[in-house]
mmCIF file of C-alpha atoms in Angstrom:
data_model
loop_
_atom_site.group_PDB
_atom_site.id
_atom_site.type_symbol
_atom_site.label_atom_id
_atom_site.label_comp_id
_atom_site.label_asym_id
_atom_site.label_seq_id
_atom_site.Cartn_x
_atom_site.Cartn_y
_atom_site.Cartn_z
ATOM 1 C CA UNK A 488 75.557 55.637 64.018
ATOM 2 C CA UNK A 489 78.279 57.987 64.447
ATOM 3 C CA UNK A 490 80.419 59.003 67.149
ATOM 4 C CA UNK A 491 79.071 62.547 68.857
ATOM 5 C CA UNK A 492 81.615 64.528 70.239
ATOM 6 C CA UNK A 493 81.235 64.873 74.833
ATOM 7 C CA UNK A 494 79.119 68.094 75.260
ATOM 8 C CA UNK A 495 81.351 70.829 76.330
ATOM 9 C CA UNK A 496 80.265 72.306 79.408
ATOM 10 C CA UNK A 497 81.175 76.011 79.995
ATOM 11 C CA UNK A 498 81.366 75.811 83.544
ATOM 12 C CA UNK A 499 84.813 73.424 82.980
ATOM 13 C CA UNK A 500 86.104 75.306 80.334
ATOM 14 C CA UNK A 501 89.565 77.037 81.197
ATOM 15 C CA UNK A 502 89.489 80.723 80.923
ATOM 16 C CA UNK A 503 92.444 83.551 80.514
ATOM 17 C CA UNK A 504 93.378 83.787 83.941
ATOM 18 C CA UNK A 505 95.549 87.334 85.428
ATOM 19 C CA UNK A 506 99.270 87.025 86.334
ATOM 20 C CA UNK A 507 97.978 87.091 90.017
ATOM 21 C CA UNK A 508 95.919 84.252 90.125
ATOM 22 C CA UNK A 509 96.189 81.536 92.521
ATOM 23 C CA UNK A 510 97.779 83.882 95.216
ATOM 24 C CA UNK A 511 94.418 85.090 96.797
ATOM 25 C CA UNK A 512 92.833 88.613 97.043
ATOM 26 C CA UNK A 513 95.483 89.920 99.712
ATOM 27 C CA UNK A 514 98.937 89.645 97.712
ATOM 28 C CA UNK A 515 97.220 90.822 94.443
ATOM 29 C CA UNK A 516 95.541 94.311 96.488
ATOM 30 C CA UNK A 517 98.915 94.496 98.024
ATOM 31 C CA UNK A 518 101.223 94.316 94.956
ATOM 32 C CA UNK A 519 98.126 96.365 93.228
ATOM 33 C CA UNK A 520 98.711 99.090 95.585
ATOM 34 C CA UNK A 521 102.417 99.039 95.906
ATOM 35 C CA UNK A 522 102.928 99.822 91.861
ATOM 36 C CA UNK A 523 100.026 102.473 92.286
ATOM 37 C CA UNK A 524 101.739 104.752 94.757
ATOM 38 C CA UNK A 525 105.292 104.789 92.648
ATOM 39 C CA UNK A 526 103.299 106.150 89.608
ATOM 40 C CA UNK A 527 103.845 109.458 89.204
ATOM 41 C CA UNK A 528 99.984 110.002 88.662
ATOM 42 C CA UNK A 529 96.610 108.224 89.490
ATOM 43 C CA UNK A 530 97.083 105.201 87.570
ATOM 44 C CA UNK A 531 94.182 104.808 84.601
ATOM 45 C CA UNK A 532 92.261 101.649 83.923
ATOM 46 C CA UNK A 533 94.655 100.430 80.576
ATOM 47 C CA UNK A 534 97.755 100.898 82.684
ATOM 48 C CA UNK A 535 96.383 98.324 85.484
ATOM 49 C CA UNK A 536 94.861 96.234 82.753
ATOM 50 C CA UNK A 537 98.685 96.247 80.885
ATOM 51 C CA UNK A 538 100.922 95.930 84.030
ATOM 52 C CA UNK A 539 98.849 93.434 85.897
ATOM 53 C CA UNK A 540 96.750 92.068 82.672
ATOM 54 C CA UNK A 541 93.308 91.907 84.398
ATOM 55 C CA UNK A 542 90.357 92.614 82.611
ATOM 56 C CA UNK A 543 89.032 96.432 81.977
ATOM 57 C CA UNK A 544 86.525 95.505 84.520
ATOM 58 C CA UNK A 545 88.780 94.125 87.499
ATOM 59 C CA UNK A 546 91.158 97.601 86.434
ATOM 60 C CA UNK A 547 88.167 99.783 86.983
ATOM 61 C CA UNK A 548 87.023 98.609 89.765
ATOM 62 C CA UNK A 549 91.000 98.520 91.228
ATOM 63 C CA UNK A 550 90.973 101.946 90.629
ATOM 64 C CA UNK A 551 87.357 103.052 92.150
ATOM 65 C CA UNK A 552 88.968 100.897 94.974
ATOM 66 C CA UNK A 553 92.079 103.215 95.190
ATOM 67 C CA UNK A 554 89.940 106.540 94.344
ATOM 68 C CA UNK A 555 87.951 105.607 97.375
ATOM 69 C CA UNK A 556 90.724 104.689 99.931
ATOM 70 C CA UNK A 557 92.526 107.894 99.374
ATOM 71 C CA UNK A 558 89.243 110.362 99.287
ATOM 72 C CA UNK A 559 89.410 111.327 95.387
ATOM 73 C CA UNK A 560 86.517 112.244 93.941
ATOM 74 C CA UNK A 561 85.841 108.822 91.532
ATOM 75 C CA UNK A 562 85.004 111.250 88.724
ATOM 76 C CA UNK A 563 88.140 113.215 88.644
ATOM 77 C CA UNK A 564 90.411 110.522 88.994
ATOM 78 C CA UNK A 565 91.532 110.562 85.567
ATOM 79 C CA UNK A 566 90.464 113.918 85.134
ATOM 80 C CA UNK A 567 93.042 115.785 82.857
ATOM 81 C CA UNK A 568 92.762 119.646 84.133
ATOM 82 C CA UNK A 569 93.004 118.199 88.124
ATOM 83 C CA UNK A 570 95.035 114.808 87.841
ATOM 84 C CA UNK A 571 95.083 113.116 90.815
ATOM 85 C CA UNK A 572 97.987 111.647 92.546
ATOM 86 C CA UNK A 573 98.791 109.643 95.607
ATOM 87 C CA UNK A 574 101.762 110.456 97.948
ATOM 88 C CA UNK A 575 103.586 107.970 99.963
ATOM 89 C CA UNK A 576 102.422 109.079 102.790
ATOM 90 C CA UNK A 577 98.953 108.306 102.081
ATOM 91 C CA UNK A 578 97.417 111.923 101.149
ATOM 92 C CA UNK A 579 96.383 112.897 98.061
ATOM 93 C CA UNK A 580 97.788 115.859 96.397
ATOM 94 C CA UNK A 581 96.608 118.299 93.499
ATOM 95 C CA UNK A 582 98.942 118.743 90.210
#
């Protein structure tokens, strides 16, 4: 008989993991938000997913996150005629 190969099992299997990992949800929202208010405009979902490299999902839902905290409108916030941007202060302005 031959040898069979262990079953893999998924549920072990290591997986990609994001430059934050292992430093819990606080540091990573914290660091998250720090970068976001130096950008010069709303930050999109590729530029979290590059700087931070999360998945598109975890960037997208970041940014829904960040729309929500500071009031803008989820639909505009990568709207090109009205780009949103945060302030330091913590209130949105217009272009």
């Amino acid at each position: 008989m031959a040898d069979l190969a262990a079953p893999v099992n998924a549920a072990h299997t290591p997986r990609a993991q994001h430059d934050l990992t292992g430093y819990g949800s606080i540091l990573a929202t914290m660091k998250f938000m720090r970068w976001a208010i130096e950008q010069d405009r709303f930050p999109t979902v590729e530029a979290v997913q590059c700087r931070f490299k999360v998945c598109r999902a975890t960037a997208y839902r970041w940014t829904l996150a960040l729309a929500e905290a500071y009031g803008i409108d989820p639909a505009i916030r990568h709207s090109f005629e009205e780009p949103a941007r945060l302030r330091r202060n913590g209130r949105r302005t217009g272009a």
